[in-house]
PDB file of C-alpha atoms in Angstrom:
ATOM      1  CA  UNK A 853      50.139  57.023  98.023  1.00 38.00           C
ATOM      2  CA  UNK A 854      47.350  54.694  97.191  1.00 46.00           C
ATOM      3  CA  UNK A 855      48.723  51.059  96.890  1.00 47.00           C
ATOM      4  CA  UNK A 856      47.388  49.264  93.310  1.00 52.00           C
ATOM      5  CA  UNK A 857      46.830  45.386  93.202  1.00 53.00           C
ATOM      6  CA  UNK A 858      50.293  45.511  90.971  1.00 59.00           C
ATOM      7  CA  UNK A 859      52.167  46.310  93.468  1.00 53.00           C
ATOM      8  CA  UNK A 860      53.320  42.647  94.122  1.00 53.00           C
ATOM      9  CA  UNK A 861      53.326  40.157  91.908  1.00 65.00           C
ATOM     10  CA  UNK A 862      51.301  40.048  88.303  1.00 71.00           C
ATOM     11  CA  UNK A 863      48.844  36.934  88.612  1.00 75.00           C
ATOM     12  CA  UNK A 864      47.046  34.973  86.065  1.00 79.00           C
ATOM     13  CA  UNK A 865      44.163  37.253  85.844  1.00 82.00           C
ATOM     14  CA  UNK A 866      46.215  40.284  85.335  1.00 85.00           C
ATOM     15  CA  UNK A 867      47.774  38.739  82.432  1.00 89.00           C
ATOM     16  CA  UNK A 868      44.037  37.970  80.805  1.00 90.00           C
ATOM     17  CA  UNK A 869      42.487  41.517  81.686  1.00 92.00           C
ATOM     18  CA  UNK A 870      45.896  42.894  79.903  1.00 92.00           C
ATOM     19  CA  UNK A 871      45.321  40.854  76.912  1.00 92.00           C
ATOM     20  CA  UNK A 872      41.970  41.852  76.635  1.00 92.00           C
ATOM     21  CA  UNK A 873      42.864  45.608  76.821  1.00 93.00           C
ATOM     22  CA  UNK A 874      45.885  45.212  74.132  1.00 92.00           C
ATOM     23  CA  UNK A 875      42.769  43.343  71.815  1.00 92.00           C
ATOM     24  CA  UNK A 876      40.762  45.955  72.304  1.00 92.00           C
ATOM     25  CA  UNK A 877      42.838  48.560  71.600  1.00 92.00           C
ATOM     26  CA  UNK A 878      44.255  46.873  68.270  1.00 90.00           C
ATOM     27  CA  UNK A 879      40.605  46.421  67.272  1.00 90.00           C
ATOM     28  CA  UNK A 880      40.083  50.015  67.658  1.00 89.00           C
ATOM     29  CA  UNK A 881      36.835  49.295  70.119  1.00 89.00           C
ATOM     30  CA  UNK A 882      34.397  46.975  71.989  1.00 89.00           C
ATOM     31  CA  UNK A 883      32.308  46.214  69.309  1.00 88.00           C
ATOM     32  CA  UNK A 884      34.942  45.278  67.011  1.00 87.00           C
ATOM     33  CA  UNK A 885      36.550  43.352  69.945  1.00 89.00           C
ATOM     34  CA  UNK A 886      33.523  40.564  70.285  1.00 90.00           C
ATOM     35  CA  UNK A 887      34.789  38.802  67.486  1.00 86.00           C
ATOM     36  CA  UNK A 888      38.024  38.168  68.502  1.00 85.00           C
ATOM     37  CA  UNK A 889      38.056  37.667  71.816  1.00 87.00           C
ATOM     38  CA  UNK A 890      34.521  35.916  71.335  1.00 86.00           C
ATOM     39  CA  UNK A 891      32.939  37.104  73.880  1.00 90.00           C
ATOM     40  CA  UNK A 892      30.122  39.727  74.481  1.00 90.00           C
ATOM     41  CA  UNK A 893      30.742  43.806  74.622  1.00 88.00           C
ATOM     42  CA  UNK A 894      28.819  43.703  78.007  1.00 91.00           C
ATOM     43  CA  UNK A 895      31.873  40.806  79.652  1.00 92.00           C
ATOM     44  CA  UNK A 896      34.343  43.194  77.571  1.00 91.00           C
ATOM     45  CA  UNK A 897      33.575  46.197  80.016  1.00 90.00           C
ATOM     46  CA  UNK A 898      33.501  44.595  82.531  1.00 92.00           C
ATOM     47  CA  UNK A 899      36.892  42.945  82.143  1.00 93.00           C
ATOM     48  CA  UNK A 900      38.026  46.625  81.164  1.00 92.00           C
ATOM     49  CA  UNK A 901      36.609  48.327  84.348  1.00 92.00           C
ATOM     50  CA  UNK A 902      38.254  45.568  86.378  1.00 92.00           C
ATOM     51  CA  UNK A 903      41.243  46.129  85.110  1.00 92.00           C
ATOM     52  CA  UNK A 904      41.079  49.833  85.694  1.00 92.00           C
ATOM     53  CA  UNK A 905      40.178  49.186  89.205  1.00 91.00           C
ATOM     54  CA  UNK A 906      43.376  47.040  89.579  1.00 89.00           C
ATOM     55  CA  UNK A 907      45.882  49.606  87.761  1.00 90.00           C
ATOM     56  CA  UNK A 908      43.899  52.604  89.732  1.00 90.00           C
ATOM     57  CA  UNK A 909      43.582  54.295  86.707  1.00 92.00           C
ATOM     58  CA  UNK A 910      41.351  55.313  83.597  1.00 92.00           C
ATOM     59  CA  UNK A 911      42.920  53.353  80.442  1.00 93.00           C
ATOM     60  CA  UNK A 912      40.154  54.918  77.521  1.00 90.00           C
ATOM     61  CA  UNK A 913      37.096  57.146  77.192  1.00 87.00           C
ATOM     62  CA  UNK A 914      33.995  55.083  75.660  1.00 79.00           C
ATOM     63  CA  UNK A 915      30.968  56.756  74.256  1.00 74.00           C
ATOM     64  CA  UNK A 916      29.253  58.788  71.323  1.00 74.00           C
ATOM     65  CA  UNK A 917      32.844  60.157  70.748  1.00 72.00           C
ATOM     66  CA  UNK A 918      33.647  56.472  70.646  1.00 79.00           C
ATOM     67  CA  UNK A 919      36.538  54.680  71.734  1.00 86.00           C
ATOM     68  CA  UNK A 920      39.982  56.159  72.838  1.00 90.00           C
ATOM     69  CA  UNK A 921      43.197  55.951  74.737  1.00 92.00           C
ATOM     70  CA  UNK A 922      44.101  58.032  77.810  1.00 93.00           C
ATOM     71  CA  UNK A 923      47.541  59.221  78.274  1.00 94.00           C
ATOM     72  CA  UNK A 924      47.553  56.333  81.136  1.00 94.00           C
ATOM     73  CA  UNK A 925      45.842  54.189  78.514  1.00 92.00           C
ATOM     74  CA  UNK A 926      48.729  54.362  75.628  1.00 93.00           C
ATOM     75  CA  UNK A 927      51.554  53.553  78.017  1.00 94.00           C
ATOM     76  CA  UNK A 928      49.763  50.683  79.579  1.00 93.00           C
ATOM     77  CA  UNK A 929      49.579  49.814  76.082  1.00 93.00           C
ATOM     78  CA  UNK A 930      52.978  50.037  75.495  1.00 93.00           C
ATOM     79  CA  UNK A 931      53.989  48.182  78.707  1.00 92.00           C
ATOM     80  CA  UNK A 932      51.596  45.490  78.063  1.00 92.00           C
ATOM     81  CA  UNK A 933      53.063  44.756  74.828  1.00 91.00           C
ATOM     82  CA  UNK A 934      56.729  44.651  76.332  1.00 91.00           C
ATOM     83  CA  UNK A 935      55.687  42.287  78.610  1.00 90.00           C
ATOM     84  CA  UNK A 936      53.854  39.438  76.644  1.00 88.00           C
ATOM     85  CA  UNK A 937      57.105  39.883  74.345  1.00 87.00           C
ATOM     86  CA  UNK A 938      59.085  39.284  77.146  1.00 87.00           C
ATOM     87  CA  UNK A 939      57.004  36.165  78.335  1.00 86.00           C
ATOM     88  CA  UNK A 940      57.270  34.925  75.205  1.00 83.00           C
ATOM     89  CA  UNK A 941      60.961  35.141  75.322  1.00 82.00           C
ATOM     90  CA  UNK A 942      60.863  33.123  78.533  1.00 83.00           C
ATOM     91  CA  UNK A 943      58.698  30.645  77.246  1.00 80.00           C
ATOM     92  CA  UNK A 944      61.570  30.634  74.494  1.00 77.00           C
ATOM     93  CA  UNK A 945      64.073  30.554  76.802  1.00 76.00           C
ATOM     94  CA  UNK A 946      62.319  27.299  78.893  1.00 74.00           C
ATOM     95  CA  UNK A 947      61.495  25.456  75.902  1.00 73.00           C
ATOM     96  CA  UNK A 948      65.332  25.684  75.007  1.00 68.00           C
ATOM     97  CA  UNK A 949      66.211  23.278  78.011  1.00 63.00           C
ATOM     98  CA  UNK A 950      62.786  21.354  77.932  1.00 62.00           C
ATOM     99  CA  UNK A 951      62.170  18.640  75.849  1.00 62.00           C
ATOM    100  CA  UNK A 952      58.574  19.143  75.943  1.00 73.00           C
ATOM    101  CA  UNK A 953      57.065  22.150  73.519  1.00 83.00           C
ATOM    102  CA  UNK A 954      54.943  24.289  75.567  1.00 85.00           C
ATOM    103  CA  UNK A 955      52.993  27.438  73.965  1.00 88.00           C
ATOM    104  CA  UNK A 956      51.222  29.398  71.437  1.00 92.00           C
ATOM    105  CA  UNK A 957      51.922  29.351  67.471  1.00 94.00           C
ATOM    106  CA  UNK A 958      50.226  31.294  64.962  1.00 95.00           C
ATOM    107  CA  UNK A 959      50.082  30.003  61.247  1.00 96.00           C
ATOM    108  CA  UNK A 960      48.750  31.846  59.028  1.00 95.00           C
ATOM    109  CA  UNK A 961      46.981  30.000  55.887  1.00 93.00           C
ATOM    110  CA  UNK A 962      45.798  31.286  52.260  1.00 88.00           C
ATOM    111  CA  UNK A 963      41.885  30.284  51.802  1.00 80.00           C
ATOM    112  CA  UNK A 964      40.598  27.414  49.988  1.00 79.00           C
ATOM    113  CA  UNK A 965      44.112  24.843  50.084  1.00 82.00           C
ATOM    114  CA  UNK A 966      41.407  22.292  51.873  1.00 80.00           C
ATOM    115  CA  UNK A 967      40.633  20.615  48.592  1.00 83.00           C
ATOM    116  CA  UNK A 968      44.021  20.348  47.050  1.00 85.00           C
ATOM    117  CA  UNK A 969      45.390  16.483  47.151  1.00 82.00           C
ATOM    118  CA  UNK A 970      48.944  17.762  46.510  1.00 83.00           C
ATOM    119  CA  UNK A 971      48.696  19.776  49.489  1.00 86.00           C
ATOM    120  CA  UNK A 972      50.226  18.513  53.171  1.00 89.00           C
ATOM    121  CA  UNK A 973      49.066  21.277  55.616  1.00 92.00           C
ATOM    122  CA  UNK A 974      46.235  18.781  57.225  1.00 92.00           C
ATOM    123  CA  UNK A 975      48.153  15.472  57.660  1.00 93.00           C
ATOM    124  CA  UNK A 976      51.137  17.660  59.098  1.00 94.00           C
ATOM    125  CA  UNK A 977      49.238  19.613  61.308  1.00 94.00           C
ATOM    126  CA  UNK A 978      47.502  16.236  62.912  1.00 94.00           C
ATOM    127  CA  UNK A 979      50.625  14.598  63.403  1.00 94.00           C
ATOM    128  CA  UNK A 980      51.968  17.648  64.884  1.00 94.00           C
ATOM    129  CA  UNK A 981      49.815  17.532  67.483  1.00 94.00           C
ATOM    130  CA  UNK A 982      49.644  14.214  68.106  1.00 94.00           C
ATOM    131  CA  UNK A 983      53.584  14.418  68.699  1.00 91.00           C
ATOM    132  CA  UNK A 984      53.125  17.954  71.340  1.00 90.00           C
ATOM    133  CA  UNK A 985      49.982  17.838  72.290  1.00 91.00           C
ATOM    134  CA  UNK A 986      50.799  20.954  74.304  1.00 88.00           C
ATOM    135  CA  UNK A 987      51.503  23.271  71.850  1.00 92.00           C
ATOM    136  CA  UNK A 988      48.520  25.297  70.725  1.00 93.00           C
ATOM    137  CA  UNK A 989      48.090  25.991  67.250  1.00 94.00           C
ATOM    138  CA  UNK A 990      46.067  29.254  66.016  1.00 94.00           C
ATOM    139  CA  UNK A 991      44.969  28.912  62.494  1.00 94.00           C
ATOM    140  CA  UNK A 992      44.187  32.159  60.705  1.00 93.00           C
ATOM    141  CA  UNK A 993      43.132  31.835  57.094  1.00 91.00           C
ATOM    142  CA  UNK A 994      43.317  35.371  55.204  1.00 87.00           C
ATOM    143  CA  UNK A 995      44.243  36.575  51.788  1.00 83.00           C
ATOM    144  CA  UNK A 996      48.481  35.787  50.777  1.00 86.00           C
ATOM    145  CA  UNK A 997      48.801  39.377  51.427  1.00 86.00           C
ATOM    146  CA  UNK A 998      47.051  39.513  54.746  1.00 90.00           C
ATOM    147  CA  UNK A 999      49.039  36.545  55.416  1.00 93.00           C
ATOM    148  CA  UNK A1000      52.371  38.186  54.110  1.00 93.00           C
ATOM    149  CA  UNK A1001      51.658  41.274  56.308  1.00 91.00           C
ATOM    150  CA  UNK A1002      50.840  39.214  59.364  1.00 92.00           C
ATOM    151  CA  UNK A1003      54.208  37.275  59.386  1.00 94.00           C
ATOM    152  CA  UNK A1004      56.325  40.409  58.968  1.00 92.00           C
ATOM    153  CA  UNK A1005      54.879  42.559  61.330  1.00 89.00           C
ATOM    154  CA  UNK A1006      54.547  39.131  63.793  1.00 89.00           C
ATOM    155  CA  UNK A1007      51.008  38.732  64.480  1.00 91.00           C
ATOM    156  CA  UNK A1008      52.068  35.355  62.772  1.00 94.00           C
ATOM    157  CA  UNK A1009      54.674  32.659  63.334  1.00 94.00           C
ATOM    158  CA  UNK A1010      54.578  31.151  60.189  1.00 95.00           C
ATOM    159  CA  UNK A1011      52.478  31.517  56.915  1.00 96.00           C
ATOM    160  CA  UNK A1012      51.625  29.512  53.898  1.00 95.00           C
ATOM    161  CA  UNK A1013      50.634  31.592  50.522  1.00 92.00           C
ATOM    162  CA  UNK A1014      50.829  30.838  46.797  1.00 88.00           C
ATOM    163  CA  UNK A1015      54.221  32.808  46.169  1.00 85.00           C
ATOM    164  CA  UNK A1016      53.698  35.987  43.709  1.00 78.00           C
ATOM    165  CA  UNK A1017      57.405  37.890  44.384  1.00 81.00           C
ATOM    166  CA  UNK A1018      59.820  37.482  47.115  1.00 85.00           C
ATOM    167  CA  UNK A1019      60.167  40.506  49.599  1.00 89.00           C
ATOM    168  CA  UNK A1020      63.187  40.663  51.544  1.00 90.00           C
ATOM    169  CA  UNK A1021      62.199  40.496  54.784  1.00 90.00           C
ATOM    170  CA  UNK A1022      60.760  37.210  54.821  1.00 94.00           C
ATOM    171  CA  UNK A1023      62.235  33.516  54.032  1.00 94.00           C
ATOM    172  CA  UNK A1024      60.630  31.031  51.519  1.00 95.00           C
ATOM    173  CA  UNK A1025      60.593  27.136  52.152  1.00 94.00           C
ATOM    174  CA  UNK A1026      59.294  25.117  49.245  1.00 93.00           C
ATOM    175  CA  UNK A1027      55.721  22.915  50.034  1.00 91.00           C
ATOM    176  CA  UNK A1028      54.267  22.226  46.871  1.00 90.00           C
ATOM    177  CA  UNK A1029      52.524  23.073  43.269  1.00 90.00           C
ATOM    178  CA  UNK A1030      48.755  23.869  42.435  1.00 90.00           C
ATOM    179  CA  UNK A1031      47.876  23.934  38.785  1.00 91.00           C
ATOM    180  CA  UNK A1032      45.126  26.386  37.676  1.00 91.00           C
ATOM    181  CA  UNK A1033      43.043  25.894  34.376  1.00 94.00           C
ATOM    182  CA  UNK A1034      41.049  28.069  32.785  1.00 94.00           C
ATOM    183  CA  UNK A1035      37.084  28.019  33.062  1.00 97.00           C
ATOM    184  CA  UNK A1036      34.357  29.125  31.543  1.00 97.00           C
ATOM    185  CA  UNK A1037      30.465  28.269  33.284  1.00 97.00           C
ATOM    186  CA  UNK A1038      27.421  26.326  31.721  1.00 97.00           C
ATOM    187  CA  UNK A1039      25.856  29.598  30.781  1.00 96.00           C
ATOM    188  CA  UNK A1040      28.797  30.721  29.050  1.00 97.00           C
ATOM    189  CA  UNK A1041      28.514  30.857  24.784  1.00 95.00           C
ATOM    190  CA  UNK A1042      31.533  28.854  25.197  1.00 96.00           C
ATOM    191  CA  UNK A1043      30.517  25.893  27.267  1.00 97.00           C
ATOM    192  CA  UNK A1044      28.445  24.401  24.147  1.00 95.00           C
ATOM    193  CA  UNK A1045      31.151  24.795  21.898  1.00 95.00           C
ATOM    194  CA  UNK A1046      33.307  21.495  20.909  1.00 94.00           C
ATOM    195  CA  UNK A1047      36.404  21.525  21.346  1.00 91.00           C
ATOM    196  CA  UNK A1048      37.937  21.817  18.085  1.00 92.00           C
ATOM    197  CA  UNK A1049      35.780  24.993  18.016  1.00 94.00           C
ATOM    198  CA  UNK A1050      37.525  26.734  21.041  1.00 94.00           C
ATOM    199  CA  UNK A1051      41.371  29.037  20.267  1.00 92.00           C
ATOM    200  CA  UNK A1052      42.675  31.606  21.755  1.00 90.00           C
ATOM    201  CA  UNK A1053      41.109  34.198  19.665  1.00 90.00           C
ATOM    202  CA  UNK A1054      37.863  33.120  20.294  1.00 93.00           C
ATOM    203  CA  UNK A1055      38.655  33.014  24.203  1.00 92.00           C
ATOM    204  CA  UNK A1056      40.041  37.027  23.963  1.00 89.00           C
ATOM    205  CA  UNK A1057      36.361  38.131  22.659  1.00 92.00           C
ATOM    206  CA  UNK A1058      35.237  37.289  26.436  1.00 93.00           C
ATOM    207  CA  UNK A1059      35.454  39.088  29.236  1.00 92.00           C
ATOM    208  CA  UNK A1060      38.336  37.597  31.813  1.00 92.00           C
ATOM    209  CA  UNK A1061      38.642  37.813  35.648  1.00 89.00           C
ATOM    210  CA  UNK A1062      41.753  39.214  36.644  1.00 83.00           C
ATOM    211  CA  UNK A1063      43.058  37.568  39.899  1.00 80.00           C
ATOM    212  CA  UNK A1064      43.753  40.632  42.006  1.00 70.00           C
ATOM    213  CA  UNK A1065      45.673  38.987  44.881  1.00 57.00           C
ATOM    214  CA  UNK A1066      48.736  37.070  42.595  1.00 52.00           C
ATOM    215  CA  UNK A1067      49.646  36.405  39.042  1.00 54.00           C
ATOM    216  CA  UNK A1068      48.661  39.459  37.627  1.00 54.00           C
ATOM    217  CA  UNK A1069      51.828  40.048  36.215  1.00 54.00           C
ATOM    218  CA  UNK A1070      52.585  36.258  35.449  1.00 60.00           C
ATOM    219  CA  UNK A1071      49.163  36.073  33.497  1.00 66.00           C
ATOM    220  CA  UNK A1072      49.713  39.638  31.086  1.00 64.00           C
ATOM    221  CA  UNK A1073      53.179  37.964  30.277  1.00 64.00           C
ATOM    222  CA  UNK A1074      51.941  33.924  29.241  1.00 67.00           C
ATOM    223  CA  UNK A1075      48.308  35.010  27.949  1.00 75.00           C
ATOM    224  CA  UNK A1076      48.317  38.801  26.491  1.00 72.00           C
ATOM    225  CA  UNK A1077      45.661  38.135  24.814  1.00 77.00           C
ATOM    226  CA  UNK A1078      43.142  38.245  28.212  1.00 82.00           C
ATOM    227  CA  UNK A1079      41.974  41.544  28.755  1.00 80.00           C
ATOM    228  CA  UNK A1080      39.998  41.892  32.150  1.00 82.00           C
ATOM    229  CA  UNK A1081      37.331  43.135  32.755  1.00 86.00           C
ATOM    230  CA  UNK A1082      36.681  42.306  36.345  1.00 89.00           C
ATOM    231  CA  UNK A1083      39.336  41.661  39.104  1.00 85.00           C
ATOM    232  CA  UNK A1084      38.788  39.437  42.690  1.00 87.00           C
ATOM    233  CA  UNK A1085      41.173  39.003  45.756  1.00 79.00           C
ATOM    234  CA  UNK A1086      39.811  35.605  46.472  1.00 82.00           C
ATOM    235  CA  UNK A1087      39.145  32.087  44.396  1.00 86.00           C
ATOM    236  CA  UNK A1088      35.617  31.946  45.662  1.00 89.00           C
ATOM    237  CA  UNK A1089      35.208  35.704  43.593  1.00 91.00           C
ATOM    238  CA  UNK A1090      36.466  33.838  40.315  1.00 92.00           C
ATOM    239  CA  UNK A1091      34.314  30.805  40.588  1.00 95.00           C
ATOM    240  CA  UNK A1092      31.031  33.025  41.316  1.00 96.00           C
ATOM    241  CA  UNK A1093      31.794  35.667  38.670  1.00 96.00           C
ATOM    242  CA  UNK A1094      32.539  32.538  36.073  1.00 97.00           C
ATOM    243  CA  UNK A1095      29.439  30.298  37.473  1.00 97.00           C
ATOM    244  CA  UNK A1096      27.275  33.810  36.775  1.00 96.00           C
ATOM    245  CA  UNK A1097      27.778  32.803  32.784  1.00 96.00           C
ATOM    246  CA  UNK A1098      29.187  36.345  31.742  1.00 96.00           C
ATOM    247  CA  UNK A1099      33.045  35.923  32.180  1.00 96.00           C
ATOM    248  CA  UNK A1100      36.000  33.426  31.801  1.00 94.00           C
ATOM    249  CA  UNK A1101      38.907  32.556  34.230  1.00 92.00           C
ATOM    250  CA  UNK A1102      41.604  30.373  36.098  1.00 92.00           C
ATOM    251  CA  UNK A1103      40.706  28.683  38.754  1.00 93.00           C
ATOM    252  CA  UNK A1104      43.135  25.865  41.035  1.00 93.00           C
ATOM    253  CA  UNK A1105      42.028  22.797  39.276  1.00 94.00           C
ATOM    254  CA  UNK A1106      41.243  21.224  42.680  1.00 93.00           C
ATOM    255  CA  UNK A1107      39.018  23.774  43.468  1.00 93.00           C
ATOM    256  CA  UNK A1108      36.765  23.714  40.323  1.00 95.00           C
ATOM    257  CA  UNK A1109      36.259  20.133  40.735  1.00 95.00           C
ATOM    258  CA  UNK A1110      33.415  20.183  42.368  1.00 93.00           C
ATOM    259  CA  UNK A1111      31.526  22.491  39.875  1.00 96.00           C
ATOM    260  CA  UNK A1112      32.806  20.620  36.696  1.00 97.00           C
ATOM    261  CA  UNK A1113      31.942  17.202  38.267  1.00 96.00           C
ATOM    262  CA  UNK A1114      28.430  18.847  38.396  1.00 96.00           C
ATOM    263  CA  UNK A1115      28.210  20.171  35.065  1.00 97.00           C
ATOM    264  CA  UNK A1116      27.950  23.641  36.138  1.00 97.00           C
ATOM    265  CA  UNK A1117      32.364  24.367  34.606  1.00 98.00           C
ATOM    266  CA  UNK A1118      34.284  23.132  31.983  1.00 97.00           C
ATOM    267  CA  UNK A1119      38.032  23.947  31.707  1.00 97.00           C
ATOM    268  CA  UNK A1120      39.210  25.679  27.927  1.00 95.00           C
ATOM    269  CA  UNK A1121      41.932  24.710  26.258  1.00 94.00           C
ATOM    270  CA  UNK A1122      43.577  22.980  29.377  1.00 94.00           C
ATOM    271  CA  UNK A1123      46.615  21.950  27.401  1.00 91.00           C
ATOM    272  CA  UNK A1124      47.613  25.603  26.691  1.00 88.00           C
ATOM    273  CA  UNK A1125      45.330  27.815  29.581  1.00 90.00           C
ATOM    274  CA  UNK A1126      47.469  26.265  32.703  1.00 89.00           C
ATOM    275  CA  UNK A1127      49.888  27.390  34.967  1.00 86.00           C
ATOM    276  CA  UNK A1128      51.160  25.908  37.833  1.00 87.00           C
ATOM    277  CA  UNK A1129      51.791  28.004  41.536  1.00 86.00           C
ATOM    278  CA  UNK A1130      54.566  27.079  43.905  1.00 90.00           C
ATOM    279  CA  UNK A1131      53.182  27.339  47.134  1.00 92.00           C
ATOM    280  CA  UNK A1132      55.862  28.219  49.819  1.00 94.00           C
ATOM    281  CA  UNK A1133      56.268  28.359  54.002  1.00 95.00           C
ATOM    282  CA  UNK A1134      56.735  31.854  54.970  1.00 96.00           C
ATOM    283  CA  UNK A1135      59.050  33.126  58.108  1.00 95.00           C
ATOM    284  CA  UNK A1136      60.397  36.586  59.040  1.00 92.00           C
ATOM    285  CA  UNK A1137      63.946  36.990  57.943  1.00 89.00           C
ATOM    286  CA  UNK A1138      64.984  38.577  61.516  1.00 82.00           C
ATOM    287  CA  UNK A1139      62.761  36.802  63.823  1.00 76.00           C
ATOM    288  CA  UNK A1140      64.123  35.606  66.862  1.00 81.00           C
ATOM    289  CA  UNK A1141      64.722  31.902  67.232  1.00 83.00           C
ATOM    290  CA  UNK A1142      61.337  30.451  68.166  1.00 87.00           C
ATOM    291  CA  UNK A1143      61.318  26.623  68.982  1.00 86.00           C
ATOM    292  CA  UNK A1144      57.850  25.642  67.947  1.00 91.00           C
ATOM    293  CA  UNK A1145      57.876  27.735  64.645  1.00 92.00           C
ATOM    294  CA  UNK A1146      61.448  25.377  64.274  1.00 92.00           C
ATOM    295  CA  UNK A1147      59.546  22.359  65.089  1.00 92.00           C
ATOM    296  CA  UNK A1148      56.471  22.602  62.570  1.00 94.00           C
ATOM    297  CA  UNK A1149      58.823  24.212  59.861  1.00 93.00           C
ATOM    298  CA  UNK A1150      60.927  20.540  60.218  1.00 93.00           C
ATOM    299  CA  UNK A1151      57.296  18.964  60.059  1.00 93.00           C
ATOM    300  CA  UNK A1152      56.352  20.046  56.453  1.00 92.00           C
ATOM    301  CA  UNK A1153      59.873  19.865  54.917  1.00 89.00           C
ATOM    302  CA  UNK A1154      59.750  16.094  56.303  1.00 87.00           C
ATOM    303  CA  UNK A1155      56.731  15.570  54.633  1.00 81.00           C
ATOM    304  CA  UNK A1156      57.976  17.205  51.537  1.00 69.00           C
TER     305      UNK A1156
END
């Protein structure tokens, strides 16, 4: 029986050729694999052939058919993911009797928070690391329901995302309030208009952008007047359908700023066309205890 470089112990650059394979196979190919693991396709087969030539065995089939597991493939798969789970219980399990925080933590954010004053994610995250220098953050910013989905199914540790309804298999931690307004652009009919010119009826005989992601609901109850007639997962999506002068919509005050400072926005009504967001830490309900998620959840509710 041929003897395999696993036969002893797993060293370092096991661990890294295994990670590459499990990112590779959760990206579904090479190609798709560069950007994660930012490197080229070319190192990427070559970290995969090592690896085969370590485990003695052929882990996928690559080509015009393009990429898939062998049968030896899928349960290396499966075995790799056991054991990162299990080193992450042991880095768990060491941190426990440490007093030094040692490891990985994934937070997961909702896009453009950067410009909101009210917000404490960048001043908390600094001192964080200034207190454990050792513990590695990885920032992912996504969509609130990217973000939801990552925390459940935990590719992330944590999550922060404007909250829209409550599932039950995660656990909300207040952080703080964005107020949106609503907007209409410089090439708008509206923008012109004074004031005293500008009700709601006038507002309903324009076309309004639905926010896709959250607040649908929360919108069609306060304003049933709105009827959209164009719908966008992200803020950037609002502000470049409003800026294009042919439709009217909220946007987080802190984020239209910029464009109003310039002349190029002007918020409607903004006494009666607000609404204010609670933004909220996410967790899974059932996760096991993890020390550093503990440590940077106690971070934003002291700066709460």
């Amino acid at each position: 029986m041929k003897r395999t470089s696993l036969s002893g112990q797993i060293a370092d650059i096991d661990l890294k050729l295994l990670r590459v394979f499990k990112t590779v196979v959760e990206c579904g190919g090479f190609s798709a694999a560069e950007v994660e693991l930012n490197i080229g396709r070319s190192a990427i087969s070559r970290q995969m052939s090592d690896l085969e030539t370590r485990l003695d065995m052929h882990l996928c089939l690559r080509g015009r058919s393009g990429f898939q597991l062998t049968e030896h493939g899928r349960l290396v798969y499966k075995a790799t993911q056991e054991l990162l789970v299990d080193l992450e219980k042991f880095r768990a399990n060491v941190n426990a009797v440490h007093s030094r925080l040692v490891g990985e933590l994934t937070l997961g954010l909702t896009d453009n928070m950067l410009t909101d004053a009210n917000s404490a994610v960048t001043e908390v995250l600094g001192k964080f690391h200034q207190q454990e220098p050792e513990v590695k953050i990885n920032l992912q910013v996504a969509s609130p329901n990217e973000v939801e989905r990552a925390v459940i199914e935990g590719r992330a540790n944590m999550g922060i995302i404007p909250q829209h309804h409550i599932l039950p298999g995660l656990e909300y931690h207040n952080l703080h309030a964005e107020t949106s307004l609503f907007y209409c652009g410089n090439r708008h009919p509206l923008f012109e208009l004074p004031e005293a010119d500008i009700d709601m009826s006038r507002i309903s005989q324009h076309d309004f952008i639905a926010p896709g992601y959250t607040h649908s609901f929360l919108l069609k109850e306060q304003f049933p007047q709105l009827k959209a007639a164009a719908t966008s997962y992200q803020v950037e999506g609002i502000a470049t359908l409003i800026l294009s002068g042919q439709y009217v919509g909220f946007l987080p005050d802190h984020y239209a700023a910029l464009w109003v400072e310039k002349g190029l926005m002007r918020p409607l009504l903004p006494e009666t066309l607000s609404y204010q967001v609670p933004f909220k830490i996410i967790v899974r309900r059932d996760a096991r205890p993890n020390l550093l998620r503990a440590a940077l959840l106690g971070a934003f509710e002291k700066a709460d």
